[in-house]
mmCIF file of C-alpha atoms in Angstrom:
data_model
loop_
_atom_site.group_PDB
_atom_site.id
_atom_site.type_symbol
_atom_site.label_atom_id
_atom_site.label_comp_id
_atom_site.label_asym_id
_atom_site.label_seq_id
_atom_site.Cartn_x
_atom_site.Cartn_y
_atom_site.Cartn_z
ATOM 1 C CA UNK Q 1 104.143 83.312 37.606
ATOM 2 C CA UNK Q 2 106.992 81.857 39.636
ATOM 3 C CA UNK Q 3 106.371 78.751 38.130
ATOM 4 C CA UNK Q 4 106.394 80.025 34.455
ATOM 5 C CA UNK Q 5 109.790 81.654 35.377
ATOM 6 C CA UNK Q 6 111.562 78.879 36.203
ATOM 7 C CA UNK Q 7 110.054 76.662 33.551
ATOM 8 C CA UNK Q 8 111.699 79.446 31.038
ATOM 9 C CA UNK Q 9 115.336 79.753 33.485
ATOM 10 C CA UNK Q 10 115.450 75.816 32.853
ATOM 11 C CA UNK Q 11 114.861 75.305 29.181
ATOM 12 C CA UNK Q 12 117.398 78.322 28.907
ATOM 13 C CA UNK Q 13 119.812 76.344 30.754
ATOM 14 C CA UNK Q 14 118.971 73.219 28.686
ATOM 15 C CA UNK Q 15 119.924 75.048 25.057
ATOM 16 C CA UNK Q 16 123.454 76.316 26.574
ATOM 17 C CA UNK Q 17 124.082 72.906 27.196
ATOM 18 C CA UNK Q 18 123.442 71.376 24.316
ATOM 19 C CA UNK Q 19 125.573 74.840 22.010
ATOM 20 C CA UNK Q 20 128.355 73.606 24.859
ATOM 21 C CA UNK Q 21 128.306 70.198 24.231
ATOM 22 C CA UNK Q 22 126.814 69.635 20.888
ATOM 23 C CA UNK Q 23 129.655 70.966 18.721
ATOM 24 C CA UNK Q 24 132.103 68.874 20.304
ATOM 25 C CA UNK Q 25 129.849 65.812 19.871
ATOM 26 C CA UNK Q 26 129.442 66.364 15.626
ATOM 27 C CA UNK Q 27 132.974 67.818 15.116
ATOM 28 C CA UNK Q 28 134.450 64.786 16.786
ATOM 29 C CA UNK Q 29 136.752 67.054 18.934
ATOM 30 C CA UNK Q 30 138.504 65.533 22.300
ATOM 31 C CA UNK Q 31 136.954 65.157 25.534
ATOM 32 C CA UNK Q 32 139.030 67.205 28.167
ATOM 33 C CA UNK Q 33 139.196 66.177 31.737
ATOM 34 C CA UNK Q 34 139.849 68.451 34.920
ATOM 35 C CA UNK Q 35 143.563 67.625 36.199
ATOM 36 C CA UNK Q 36 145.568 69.864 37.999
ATOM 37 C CA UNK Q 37 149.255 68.934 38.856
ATOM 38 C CA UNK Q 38 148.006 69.712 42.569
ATOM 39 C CA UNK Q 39 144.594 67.443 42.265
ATOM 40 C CA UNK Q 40 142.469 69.501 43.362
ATOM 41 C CA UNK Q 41 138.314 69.450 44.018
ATOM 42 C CA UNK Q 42 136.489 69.079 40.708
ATOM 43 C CA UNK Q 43 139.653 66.587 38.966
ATOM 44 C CA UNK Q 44 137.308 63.409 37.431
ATOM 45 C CA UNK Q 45 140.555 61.970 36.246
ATOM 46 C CA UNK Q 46 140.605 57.858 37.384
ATOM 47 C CA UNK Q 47 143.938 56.850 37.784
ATOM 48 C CA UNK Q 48 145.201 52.862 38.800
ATOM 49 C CA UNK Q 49 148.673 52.721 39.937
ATOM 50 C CA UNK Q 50 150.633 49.263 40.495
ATOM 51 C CA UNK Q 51 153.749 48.915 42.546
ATOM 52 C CA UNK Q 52 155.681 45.476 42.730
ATOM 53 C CA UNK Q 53 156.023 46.212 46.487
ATOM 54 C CA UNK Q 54 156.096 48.388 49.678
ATOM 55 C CA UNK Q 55 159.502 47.130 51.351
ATOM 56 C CA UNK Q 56 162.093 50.086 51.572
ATOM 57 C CA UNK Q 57 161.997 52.493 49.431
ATOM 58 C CA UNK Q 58 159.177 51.440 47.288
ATOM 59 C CA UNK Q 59 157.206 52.254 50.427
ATOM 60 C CA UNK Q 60 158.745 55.831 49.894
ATOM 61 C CA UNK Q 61 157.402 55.965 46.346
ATOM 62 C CA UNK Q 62 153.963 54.824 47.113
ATOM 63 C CA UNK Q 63 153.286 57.206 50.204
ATOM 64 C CA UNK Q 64 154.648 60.176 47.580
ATOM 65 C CA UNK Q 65 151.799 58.840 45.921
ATOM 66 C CA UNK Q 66 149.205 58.688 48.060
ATOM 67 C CA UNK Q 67 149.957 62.935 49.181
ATOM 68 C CA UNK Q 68 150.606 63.783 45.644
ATOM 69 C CA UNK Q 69 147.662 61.923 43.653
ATOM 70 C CA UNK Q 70 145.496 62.992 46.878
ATOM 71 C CA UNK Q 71 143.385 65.237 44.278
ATOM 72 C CA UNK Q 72 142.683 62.925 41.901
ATOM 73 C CA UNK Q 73 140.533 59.553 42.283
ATOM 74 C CA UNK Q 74 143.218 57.340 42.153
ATOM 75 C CA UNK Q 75 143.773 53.757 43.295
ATOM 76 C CA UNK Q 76 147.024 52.547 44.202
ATOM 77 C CA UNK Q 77 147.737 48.950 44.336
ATOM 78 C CA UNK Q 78 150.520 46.782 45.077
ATOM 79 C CA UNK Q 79 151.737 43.639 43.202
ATOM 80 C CA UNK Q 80 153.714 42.025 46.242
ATOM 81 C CA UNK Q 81 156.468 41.277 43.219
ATOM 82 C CA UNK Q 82 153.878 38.759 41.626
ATOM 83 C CA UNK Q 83 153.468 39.498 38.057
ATOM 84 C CA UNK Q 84 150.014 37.378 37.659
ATOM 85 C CA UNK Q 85 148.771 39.597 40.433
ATOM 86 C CA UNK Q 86 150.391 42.738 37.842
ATOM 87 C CA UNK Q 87 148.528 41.693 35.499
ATOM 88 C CA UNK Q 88 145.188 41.114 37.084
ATOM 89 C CA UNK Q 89 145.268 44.667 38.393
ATOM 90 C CA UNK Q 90 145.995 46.412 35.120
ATOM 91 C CA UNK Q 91 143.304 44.075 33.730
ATOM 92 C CA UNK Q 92 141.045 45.688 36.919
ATOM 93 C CA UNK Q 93 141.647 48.970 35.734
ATOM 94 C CA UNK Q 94 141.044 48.600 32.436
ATOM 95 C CA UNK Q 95 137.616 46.957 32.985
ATOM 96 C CA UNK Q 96 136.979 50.072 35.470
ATOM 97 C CA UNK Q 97 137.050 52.218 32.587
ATOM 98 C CA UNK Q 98 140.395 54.490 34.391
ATOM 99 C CA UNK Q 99 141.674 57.241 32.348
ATOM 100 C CA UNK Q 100 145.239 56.613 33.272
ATOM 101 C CA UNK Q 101 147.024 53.572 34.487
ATOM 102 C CA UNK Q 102 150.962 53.815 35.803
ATOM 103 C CA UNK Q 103 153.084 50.939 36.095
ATOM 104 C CA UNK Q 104 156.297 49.814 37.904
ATOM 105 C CA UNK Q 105 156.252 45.997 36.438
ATOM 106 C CA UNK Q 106 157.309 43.448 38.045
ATOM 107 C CA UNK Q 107 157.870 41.496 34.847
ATOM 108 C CA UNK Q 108 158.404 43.270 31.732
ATOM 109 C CA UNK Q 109 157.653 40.714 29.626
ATOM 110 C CA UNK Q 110 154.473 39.304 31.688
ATOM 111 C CA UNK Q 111 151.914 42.695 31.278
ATOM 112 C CA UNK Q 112 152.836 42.780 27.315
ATOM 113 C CA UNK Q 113 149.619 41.867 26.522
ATOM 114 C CA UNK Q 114 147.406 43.901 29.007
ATOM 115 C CA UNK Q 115 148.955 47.160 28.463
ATOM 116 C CA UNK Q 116 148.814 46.832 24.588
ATOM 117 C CA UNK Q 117 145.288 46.124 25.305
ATOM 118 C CA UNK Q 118 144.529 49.182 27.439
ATOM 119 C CA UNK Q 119 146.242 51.438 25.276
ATOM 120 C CA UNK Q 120 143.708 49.915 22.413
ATOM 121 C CA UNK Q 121 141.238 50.570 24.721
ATOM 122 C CA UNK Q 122 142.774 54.386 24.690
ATOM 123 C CA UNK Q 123 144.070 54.542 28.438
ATOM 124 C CA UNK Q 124 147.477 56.283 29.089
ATOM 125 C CA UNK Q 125 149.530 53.985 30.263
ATOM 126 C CA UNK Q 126 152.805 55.524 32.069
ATOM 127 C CA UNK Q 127 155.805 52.738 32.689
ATOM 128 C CA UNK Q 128 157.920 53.325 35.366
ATOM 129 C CA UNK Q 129 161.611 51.997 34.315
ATOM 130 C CA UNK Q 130 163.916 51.787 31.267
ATOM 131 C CA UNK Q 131 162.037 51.746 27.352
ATOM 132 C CA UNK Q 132 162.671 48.418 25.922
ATOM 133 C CA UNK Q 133 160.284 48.778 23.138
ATOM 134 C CA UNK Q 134 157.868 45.955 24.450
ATOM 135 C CA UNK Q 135 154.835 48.181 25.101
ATOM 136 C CA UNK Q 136 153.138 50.213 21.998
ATOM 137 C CA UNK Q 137 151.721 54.071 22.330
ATOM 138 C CA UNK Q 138 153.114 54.232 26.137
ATOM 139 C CA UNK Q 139 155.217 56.841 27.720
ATOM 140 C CA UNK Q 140 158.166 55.869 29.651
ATOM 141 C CA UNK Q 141 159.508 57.566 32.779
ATOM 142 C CA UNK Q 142 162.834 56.431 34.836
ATOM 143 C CA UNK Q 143 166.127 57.839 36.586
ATOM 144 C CA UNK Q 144 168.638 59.489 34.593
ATOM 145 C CA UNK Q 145 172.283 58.069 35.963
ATOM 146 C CA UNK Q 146 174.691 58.358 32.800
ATOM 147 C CA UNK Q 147 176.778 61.509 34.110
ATOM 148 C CA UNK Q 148 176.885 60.080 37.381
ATOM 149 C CA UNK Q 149 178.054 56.408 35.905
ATOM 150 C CA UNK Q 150 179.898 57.987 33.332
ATOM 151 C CA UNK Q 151 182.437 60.434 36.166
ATOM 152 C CA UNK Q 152 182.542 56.923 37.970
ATOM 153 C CA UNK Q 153 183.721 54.282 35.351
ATOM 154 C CA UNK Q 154 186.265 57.210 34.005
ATOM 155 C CA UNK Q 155 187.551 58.111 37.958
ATOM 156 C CA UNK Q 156 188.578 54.104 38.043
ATOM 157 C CA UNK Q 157 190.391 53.597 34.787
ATOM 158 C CA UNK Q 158 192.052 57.173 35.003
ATOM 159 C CA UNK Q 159 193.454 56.815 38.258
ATOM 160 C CA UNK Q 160 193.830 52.981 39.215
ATOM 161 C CA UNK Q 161 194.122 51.185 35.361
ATOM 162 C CA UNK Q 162 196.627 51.006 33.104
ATOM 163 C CA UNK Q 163 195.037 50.572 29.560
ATOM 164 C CA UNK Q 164 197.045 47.367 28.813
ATOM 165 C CA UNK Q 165 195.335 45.985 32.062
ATOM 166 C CA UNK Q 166 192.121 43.959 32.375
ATOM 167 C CA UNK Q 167 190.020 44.612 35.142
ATOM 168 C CA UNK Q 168 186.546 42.983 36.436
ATOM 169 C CA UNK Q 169 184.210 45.338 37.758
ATOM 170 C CA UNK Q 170 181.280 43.413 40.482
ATOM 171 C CA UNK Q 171 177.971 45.619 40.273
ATOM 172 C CA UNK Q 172 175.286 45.036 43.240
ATOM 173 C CA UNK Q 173 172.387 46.627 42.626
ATOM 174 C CA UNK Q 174 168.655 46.656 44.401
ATOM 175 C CA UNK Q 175 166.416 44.589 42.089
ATOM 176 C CA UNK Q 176 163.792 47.602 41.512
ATOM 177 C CA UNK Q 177 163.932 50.607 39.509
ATOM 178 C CA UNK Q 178 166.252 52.808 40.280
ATOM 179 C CA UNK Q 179 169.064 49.826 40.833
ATOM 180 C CA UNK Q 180 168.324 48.721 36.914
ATOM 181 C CA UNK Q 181 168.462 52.212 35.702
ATOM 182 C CA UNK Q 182 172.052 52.575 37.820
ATOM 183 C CA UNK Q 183 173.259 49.139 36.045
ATOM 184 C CA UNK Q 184 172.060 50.068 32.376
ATOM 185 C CA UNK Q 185 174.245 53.496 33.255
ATOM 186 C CA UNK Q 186 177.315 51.529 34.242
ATOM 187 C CA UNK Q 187 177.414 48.670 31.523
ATOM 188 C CA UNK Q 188 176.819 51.409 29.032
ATOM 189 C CA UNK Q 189 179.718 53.240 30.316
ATOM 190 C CA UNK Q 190 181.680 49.805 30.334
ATOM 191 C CA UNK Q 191 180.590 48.943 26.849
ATOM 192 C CA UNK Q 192 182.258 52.105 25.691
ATOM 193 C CA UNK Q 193 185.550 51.488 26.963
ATOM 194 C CA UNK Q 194 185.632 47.844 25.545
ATOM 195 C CA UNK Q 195 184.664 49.416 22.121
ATOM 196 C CA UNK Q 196 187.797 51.468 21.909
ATOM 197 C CA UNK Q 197 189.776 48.531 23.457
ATOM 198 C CA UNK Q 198 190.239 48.835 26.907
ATOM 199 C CA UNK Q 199 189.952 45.635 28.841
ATOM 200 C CA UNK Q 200 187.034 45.502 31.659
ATOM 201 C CA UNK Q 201 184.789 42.637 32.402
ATOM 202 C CA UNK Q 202 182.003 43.494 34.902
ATOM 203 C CA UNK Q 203 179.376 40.980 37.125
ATOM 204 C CA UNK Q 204 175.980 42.216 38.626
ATOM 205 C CA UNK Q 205 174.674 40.887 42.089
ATOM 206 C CA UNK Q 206 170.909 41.416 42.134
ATOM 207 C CA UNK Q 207 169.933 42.249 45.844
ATOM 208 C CA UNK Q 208 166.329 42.261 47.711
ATOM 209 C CA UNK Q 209 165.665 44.348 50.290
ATOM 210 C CA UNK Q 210 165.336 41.722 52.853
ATOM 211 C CA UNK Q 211 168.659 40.343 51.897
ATOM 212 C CA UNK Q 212 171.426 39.615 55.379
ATOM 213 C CA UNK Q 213 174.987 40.684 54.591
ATOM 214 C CA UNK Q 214 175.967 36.881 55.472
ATOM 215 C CA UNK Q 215 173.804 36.267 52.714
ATOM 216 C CA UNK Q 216 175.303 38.355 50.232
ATOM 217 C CA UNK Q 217 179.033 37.852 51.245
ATOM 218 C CA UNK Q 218 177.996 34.007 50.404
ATOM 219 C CA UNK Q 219 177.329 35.291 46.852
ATOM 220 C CA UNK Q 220 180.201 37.488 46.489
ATOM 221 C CA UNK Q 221 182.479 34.584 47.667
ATOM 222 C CA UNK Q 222 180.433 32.212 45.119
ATOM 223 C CA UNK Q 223 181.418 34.872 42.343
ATOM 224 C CA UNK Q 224 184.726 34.863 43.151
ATOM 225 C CA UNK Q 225 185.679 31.229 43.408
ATOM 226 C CA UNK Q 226 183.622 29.796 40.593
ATOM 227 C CA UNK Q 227 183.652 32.931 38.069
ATOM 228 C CA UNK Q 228 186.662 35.071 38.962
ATOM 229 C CA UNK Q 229 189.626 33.175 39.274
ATOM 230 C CA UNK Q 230 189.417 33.057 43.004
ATOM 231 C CA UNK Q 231 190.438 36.951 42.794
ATOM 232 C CA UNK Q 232 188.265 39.594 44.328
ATOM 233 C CA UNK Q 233 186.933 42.336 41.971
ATOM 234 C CA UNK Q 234 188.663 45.420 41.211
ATOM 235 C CA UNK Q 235 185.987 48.085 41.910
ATOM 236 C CA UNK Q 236 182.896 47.111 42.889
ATOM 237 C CA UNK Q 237 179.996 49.645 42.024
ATOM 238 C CA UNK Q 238 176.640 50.145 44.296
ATOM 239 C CA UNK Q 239 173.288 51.550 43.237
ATOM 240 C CA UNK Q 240 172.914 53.151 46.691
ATOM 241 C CA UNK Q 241 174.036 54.160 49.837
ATOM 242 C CA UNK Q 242 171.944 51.120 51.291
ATOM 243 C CA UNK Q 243 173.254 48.839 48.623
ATOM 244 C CA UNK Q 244 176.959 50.044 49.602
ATOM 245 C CA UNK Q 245 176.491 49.660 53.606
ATOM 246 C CA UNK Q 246 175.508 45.829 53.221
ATOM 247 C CA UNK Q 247 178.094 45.335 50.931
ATOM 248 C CA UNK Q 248 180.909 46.739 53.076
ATOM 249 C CA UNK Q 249 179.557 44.656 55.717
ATOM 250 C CA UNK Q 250 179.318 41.417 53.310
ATOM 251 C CA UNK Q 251 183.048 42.167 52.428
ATOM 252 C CA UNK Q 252 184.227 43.042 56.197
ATOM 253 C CA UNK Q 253 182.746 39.043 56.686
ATOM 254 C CA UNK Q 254 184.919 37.869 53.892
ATOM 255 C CA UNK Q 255 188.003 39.555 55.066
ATOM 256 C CA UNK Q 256 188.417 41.995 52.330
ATOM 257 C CA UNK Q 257 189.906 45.586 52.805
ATOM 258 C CA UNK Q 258 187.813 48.575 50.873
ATOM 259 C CA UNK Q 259 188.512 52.137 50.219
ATOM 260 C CA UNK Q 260 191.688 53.562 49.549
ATOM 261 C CA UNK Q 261 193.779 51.042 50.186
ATOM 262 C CA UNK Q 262 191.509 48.378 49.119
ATOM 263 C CA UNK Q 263 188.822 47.505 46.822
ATOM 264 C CA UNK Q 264 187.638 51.031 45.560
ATOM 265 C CA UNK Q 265 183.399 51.549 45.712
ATOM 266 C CA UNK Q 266 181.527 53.520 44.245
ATOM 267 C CA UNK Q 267 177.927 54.377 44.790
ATOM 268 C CA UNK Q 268 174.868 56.222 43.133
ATOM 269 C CA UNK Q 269 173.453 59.264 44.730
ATOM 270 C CA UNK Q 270 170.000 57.896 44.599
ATOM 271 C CA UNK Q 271 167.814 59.461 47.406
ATOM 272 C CA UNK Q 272 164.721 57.727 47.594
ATOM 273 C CA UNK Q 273 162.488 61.249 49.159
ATOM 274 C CA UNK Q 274 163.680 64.021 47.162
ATOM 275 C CA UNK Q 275 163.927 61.726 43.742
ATOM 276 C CA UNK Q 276 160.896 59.578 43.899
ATOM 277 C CA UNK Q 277 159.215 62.887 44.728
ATOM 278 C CA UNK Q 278 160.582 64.314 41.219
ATOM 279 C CA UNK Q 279 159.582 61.422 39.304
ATOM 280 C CA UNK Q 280 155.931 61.731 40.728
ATOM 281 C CA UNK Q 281 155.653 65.562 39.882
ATOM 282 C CA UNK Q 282 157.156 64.108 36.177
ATOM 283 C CA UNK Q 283 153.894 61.691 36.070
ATOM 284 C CA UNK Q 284 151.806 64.343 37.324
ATOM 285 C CA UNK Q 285 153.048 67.048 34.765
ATOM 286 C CA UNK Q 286 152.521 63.830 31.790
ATOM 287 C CA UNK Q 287 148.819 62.910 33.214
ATOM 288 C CA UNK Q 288 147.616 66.891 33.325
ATOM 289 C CA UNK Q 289 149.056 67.190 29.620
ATOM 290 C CA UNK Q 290 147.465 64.349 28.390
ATOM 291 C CA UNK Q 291 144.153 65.027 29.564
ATOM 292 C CA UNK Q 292 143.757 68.423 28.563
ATOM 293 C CA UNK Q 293 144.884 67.042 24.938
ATOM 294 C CA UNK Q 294 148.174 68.852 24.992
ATOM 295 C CA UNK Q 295 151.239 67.439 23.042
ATOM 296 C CA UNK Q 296 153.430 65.176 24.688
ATOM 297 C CA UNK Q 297 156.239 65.404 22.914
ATOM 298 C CA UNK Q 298 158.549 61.806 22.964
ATOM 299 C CA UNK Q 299 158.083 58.847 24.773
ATOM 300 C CA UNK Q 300 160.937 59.014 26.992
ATOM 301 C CA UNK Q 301 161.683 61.427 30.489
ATOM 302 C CA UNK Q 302 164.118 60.920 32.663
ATOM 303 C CA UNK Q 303 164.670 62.475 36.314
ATOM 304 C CA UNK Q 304 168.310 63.155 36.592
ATOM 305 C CA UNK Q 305 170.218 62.202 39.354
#
């Protein structure tokens, strides 16, 4: 008798499947996965994450994602700023069959290829940094500096420019992220002034973490001799306050006074815990939307800063 009952308990169990799973299989509807923002037991979502690096505050960024993708089965790798090593691990992932893959490249240009072929393949590809239009059906996310760039570029030529002036600005950013979005935000400022006539020229520095401030005073007195007349620049703009301590030290080498009554800097607010944390909760709120087959509407966020 006992056996006969669960003989009949199974077979029930066996026809719910199939009404569960059998409409959804004819009507060509969307598989949904299990994501929670918080991961979470039960979340089958396969995520592959690739970093260029771990060095300062990339090593923020990926230990943000180690807590906050701790729910999910994620793998997060690191490119160690080689872009044939990029592209081998997105080509990894693919081949894995992940659901999800999120990028920082090390070379736009370089993973062209691979991430139009995993989005083919129907992955959802997230790019950290600024939309360039290489990549097809991706979603972009990145740092938000325009208000922030915008108060600074206007506090220099309101207060120390005359408009019939011309004035080089020297920007020295990190070579990552957060640096690039910081630049775009300044040049784009810059770019609007010179459209309605007023007269600045501006120079970027790209840094690397491991850079010495002997180092980078050699390049600022490089730039100055060969490419500025022999004059120093007139503000000099830093993507953070990292960026703007080895540059005060590069120019306290070269002799040069800073501040009020010298060469006026300016420097973005970027800070690397509570922002990096933000643009991970941004990927995590994309990746949960995406999988339960929610609309995602743009291809575009930005974390402001």
């Amino acid at each position: 008798m006992k056996k006969k009952l669960t003989h009949l308990i199974a077979i029930c169990l066996s026809f719910l499947m199939m009404a569960t799973v059998l409409p959804s299989i004819l009507l060509g509807m969307p598989e949904t996965k299990t994501a929670s923002a918080a991961g979470g037991e039960g979340n089958d979502v396969k995520v592959g994450v690739s970093l260029p690096s771990v060095q300062n505050e990339m090593g923020t960024l990926s230990g943000l994602m180690q807590t906050m993708f701790a729910g999910y089965s994620a793998d997060i790798l690191i490119a160690n700023n080689n872009a044939i090593d990029q592209v081998n691990q997105l080509r990894n992932f693919i081949d894995r069959g992940v659901d999800v893959i999120v990028v920082m490249p090390v070379d736009e240009v370089a993973l062209v290829e691979v991430i139009n072929e995993a989005t083919v393949e129907g992955i959802f590809v997230i790019v950290i940094g600024q939309n360039h239009g290489l990549y097809n059906s991706v979603v972009y996310v990145d740092f938000d500096y325009s208000a922030e760039a915008e108060a600074q570029v206007d506090d220099y030529v309101e207060n120390h420019m005359d408009q019939s002036e011309s004035k080089t600005f020297l920007i020295i950013a990190c070579n990552n992220g957060h640096g690039r979005s910081y630049y775009n935000s300044i040049v784009n400022r810059i770019l609007n002034y010179r459209d309605n006539g007023t007269n600045i020229d501006y120079e970027v520095l790209w840094i690397n973490s491991n850079i010495t401030a002997r180092s980078l005073a050699d390049q600022i007195s490089e730039w100055i001799y060969f490419e500025n007349g022999n004059n120093p620049p007139d503000a000099i703009y830093c993507c953070c306050y990292e960026c703007k301590t080895i540059t005060i030290e590069a120019l306290t080498l070269l002799g040069y006074t800073f501040g009020p009554d010298g060469i006026p800097i300016y420097v973005g607010s970027f800070n690397p815990s509570d922002d990096y944390e933000k643009l991970v909760a941004l990927i995590l709120d994309l990746i949960n939307k995406k999988m339960n087959n929610e609309e995602i509407e743009g291809d575009t966020f930005l974390v402001e800063i």
